[in-house]
Tab-separated table of C-alpha atoms in Angstrom:
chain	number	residue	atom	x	y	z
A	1	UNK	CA	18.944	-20.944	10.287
A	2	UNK	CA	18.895	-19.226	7.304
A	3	UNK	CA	16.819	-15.527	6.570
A	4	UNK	CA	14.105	-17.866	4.973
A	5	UNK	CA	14.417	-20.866	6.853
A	6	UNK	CA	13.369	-18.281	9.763
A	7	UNK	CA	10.490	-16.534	8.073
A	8	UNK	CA	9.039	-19.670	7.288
A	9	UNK	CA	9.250	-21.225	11.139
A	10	UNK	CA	7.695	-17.742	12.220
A	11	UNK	CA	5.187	-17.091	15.059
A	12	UNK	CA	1.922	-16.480	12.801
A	13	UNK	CA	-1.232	-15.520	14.098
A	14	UNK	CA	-4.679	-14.621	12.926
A	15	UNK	CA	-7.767	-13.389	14.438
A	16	UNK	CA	-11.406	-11.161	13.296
A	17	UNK	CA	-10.276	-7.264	13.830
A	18	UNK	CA	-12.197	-4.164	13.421
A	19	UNK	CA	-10.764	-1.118	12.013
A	20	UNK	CA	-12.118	2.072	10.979
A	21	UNK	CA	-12.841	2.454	7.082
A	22	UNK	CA	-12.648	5.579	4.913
A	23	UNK	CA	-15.850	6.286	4.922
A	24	UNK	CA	-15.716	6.896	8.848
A	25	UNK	CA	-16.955	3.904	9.814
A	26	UNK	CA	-15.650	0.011	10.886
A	27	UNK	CA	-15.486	-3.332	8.983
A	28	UNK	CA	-14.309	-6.264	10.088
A	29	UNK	CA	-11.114	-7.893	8.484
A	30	UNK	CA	-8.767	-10.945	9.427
A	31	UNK	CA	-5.829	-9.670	10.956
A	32	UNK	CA	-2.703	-12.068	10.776
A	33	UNK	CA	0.869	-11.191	11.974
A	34	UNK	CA	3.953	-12.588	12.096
A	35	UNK	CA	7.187	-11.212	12.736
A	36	UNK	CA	7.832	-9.013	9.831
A	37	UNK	CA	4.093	-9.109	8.280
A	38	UNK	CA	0.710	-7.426	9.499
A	39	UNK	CA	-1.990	-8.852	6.844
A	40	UNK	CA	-5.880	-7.618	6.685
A	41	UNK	CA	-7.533	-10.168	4.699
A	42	UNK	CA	-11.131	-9.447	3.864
A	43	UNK	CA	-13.348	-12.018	6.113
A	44	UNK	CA	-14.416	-14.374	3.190
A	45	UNK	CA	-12.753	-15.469	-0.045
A	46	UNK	CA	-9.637	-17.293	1.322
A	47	UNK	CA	-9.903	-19.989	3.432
A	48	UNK	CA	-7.161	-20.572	6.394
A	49	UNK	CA	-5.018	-22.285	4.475
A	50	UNK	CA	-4.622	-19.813	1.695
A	51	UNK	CA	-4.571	-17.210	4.034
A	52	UNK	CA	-1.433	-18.621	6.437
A	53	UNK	CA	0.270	-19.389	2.814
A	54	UNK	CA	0.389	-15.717	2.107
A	55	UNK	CA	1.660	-14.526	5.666
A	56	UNK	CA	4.317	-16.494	5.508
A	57	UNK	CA	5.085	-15.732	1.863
A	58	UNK	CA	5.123	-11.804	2.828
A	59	UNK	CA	6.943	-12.625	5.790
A	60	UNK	CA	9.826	-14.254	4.120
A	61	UNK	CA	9.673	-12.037	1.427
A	62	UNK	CA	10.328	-9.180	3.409
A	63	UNK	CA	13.240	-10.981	5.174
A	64	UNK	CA	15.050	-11.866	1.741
A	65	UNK	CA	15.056	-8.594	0.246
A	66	UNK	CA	16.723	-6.776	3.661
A	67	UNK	CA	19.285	-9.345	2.901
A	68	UNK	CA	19.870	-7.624	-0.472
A	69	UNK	CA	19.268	-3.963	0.352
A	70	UNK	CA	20.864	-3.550	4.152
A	71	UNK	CA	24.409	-3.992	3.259
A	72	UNK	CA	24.214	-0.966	0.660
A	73	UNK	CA	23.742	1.368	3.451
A	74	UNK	CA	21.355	3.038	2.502
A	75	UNK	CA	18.272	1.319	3.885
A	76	UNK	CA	17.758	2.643	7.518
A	77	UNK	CA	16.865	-0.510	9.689
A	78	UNK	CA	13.204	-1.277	9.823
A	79	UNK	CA	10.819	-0.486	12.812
A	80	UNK	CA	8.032	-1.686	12.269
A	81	UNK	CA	5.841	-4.474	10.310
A	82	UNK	CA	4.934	-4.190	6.427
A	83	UNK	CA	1.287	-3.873	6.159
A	84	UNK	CA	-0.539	-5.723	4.154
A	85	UNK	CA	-4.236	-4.966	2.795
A	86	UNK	CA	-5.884	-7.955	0.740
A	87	UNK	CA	-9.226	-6.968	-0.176
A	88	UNK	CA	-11.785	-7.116	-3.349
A	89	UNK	CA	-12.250	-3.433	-2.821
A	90	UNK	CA	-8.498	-3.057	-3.979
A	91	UNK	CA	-8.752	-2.621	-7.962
A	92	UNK	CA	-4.869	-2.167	-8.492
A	93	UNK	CA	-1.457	-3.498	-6.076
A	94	UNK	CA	-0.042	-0.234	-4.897
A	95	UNK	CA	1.908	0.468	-2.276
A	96	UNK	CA	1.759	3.754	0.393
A	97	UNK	CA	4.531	4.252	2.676
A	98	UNK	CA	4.661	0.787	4.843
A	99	UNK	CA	1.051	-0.650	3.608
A	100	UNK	CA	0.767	-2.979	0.336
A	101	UNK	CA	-2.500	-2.940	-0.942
A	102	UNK	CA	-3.289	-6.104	-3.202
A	103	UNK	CA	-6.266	-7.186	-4.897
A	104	UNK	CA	-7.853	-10.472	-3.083
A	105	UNK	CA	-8.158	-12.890	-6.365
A	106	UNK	CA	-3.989	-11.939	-7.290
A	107	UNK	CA	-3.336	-13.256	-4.066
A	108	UNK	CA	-5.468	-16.034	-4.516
A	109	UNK	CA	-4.505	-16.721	-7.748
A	110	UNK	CA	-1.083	-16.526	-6.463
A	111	UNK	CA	-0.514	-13.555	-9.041
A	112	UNK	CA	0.022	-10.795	-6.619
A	113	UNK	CA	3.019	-8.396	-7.135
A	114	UNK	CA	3.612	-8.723	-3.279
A	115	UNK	CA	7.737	-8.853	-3.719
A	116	UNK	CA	7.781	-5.478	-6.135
A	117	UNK	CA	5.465	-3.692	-4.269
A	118	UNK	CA	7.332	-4.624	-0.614
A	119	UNK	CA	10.307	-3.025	-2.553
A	120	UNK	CA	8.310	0.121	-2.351
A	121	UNK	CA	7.075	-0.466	1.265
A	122	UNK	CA	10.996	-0.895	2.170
A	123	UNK	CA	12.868	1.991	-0.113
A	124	UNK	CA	12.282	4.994	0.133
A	125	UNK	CA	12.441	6.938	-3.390
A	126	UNK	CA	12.427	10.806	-2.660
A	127	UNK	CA	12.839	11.738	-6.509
A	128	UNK	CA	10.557	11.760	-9.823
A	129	UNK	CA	12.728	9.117	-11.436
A	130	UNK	CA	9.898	6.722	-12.067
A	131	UNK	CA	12.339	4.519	-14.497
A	132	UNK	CA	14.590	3.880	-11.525
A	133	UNK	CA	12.405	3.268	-8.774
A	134	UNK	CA	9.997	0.464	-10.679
A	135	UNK	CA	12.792	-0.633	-12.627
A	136	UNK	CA	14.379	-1.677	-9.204
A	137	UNK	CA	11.368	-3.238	-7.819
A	138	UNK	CA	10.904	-4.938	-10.636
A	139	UNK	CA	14.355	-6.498	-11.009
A	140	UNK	CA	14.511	-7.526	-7.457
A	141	UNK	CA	10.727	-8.923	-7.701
A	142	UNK	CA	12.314	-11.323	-10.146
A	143	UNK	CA	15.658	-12.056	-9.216
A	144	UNK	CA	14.516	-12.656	-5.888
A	145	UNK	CA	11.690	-15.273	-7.271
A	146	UNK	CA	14.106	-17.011	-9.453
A	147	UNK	CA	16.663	-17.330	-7.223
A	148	UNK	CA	15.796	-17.227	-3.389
A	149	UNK	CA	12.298	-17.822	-3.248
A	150	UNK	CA	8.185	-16.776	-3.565
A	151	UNK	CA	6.780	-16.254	-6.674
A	152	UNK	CA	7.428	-13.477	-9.732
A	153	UNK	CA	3.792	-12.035	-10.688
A	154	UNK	CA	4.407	-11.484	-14.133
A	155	UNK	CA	2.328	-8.351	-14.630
A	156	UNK	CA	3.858	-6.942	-17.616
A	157	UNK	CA	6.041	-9.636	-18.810
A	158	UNK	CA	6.457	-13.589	-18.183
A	159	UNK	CA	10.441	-12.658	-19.226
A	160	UNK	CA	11.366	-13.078	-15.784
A	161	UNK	CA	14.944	-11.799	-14.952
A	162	UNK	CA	16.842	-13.978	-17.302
A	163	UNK	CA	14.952	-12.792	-20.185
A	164	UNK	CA	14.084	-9.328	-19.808
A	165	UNK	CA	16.318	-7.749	-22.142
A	166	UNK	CA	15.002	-9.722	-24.810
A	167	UNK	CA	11.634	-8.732	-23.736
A	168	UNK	CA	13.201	-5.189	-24.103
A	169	UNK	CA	15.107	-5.905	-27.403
A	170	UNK	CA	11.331	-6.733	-28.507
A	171	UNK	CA	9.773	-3.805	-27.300
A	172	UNK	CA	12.503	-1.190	-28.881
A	173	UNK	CA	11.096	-2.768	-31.539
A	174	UNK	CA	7.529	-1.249	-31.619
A	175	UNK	CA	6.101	2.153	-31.360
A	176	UNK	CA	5.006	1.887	-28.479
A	177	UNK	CA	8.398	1.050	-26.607
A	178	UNK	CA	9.842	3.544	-28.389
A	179	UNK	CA	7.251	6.121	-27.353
A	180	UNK	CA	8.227	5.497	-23.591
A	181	UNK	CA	12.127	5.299	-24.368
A	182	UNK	CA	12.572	8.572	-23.536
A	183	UNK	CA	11.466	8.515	-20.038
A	184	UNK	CA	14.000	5.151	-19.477
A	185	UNK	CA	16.987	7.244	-17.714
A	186	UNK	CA	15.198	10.254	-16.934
A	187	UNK	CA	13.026	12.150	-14.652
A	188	UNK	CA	8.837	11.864	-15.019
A	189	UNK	CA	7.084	9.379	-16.630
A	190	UNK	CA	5.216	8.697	-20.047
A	191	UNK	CA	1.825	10.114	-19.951
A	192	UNK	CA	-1.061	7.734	-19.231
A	193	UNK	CA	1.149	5.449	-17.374
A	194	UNK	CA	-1.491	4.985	-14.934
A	195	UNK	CA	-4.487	4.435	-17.613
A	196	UNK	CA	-3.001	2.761	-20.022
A	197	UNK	CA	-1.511	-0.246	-18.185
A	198	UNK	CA	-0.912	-2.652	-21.600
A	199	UNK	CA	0.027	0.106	-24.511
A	200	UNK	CA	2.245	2.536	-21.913
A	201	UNK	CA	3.032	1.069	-18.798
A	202	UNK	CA	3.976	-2.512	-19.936
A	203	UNK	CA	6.863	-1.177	-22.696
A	204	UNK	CA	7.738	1.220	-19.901
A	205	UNK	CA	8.314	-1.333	-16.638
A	206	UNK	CA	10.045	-3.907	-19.277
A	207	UNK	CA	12.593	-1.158	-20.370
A	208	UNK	CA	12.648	0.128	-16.894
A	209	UNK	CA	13.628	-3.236	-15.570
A	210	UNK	CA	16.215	-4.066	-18.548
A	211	UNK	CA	18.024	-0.747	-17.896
A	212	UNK	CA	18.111	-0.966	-14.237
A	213	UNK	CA	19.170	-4.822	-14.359
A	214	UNK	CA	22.138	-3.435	-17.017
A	215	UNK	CA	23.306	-0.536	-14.087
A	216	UNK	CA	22.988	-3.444	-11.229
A	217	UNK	CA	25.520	-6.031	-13.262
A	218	UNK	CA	28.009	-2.774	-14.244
A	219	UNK	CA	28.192	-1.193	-10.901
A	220	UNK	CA	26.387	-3.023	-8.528
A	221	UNK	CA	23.264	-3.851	-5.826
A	222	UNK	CA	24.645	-1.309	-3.882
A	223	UNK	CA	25.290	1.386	-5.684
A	224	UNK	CA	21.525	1.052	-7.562
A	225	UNK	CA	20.123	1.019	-4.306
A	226	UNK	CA	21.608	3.850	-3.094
A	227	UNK	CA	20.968	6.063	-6.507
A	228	UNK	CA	17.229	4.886	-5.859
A	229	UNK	CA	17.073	6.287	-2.351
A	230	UNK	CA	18.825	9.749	-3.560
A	231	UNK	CA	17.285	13.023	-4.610
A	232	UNK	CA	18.769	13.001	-7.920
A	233	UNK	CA	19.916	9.666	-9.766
A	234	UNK	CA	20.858	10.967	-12.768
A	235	UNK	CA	22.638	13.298	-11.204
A	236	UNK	CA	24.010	10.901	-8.949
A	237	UNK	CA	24.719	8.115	-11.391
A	238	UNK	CA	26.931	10.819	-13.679
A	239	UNK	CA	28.611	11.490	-10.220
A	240	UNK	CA	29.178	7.707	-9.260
A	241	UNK	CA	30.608	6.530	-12.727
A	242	UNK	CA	31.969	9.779	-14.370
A	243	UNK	CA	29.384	9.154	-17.123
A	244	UNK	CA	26.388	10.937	-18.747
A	245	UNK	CA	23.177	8.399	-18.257
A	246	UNK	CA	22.881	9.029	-22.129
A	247	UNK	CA	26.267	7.400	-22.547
A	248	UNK	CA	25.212	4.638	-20.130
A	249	UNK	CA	21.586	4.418	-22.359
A	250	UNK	CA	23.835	4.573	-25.269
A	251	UNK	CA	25.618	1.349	-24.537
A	252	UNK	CA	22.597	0.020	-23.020
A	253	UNK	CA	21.570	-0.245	-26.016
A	254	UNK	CA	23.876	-0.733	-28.101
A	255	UNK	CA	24.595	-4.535	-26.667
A	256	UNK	CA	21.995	-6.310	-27.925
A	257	UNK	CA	22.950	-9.485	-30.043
A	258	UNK	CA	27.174	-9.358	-28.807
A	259	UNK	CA	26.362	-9.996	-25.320
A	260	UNK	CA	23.261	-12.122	-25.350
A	261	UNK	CA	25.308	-15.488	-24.916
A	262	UNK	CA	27.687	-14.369	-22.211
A	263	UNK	CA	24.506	-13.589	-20.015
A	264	UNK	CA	22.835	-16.976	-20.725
A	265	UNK	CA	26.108	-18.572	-19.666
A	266	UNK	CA	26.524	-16.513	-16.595
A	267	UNK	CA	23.611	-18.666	-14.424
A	268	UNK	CA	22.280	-17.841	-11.286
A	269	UNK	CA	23.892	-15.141	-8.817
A	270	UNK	CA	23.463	-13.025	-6.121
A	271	UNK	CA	23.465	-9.601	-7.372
A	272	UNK	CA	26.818	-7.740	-6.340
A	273	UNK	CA	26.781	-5.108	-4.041
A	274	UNK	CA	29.614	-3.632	-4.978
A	275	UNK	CA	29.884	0.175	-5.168
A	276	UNK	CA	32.356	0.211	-7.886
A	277	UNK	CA	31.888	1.539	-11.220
A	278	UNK	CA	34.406	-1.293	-12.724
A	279	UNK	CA	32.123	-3.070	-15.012
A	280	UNK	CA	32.052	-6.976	-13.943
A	281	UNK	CA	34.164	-9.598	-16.203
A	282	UNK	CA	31.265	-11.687	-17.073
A	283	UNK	CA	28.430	-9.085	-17.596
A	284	UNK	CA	24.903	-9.868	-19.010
A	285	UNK	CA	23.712	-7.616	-22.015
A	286	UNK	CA	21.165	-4.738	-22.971
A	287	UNK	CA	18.740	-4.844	-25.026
């Protein structure tokens, strides 16, 4: 049975809970678990059905993207569940060590970032390079949509994988993408990345995404993952490839229009986890 195939057959089971709250006291939430997934779903605003849906959604989830991280080494084996908090008191999906926090109606709505922010449960990112680590979550948040399974939330951009370095080309476009350029590639982030969610942090997480998705088809899952889980990626990157990340931004985006074609005819496949710097034969293009 496949990774999937097994999430989806998993044990699941639910049952009222009470936990302490933040204010020092207790509320009562619906606690389901399965084998990967610990879920507290406020008591009312999903019914049983929508509830079991989203378990084993996580569950699998979690199980398809160890299949893409473990074999880059860098991904100590996991001890314990992902924990999941679904609740109307959530305003924003975050993530906090091994706990998601999602807002209730995304999940009901079945617009949740649950993949991208389970990237951040599983990885982690001891470094400042925000560019690096949402770029990664949200690359594997779509290739893992489009080609294994669950669902791509679309927060910033309906591009998907396929298309994000047109969304990209389009941004570079506009002031505003090329106000966050500057932080694609190295350490910090653009200011008001948290407040400004549609003029600063939707340029920034498309751009993020393109440039990561360029470094993942040049040198690999692998290697990514590993810069991602290091102190210094830049650093690390210049080390890996015997290249300056601005001559890696440089061609980045420089592609554009040439290679456009030779990524739509590529199709579907698994990332590579190569470690190699040798750029691939068939590569898909920057911005």
């Amino acid at each position: 049975m496949t990774a999937a195939g097994a999430a989806l057959a998993t044990t699941l089971t639910c049952a009222p809970f009470e936990r302490a709250d933040r204010r020092g006291g207790t509320r009562v939430v619906m606690r389901c678990e399965s084998e990967r997934a610990l879920v507290d779903f406020d008591p009312e605003g999903l019914d049983v059905r929508e509830r079991d849906a989203f378990v084993r959604l996580a569950d699998r989830g979690i199980a398809d993207l160890e299949g893409l991280l473990a074999p880059s080494g860098a991904v100590p084996p996991r001890t314990e569940r992902i924990r999941y908090v679904v609740s109307r008191r959530v305003d924003m999906s975050r993530a906090y060590g091994r706990t998601v926090l999602l807002p209730l109606e995304r999940v009901k709505s079945q617009s949740a970032p649950y993949l991208h922010e389970t990237v951040h449960a599983l990885l982690r990112t001891p470094h400042r390079s925000t560019w690096l680590s949402e770029g990664l979550a949200c690359y594997l948040e779509s290739w893992v949509a489009e080609n294994v399974g669950g669902y791509d939330a679309h927060v910033f951009t309906r591009a998907g994988d396929h298309g994000i370095h047109e969304a990209a080309r389009r941004y570079l476009r506009t002031p505003p993408g090329r106000e966050v350029l500057p932080w694609v590639g190295a350490p910090g982030e653009p200011p008001s990345l948290e407040e400004d969610r549609a003029g600063v942090a939707r340029p920034f997480y498309v751009l993020a995404h393109s440039f990561t998705k360029y470094l993942v088809d040049r040198l690999g899952l692998g290697a990514v993952v590993r810069l991602t889980t290091g102190a210094d990626p830049e650093q690390a990157l210049e080390a890996l490839s015997g290249r300056e990340v601005a001559a890696w931004r440089a061609e980045w985006l420089s592609r554009g229009e040439s290679s456009r074609s030779s990524g739509a005819r590529a199709g579907a496949r698994a990332p590579s986890l190569r470690s190699s710097p040798r750029a691939r034969s068939a590569t898909r293009g920057g911005p």
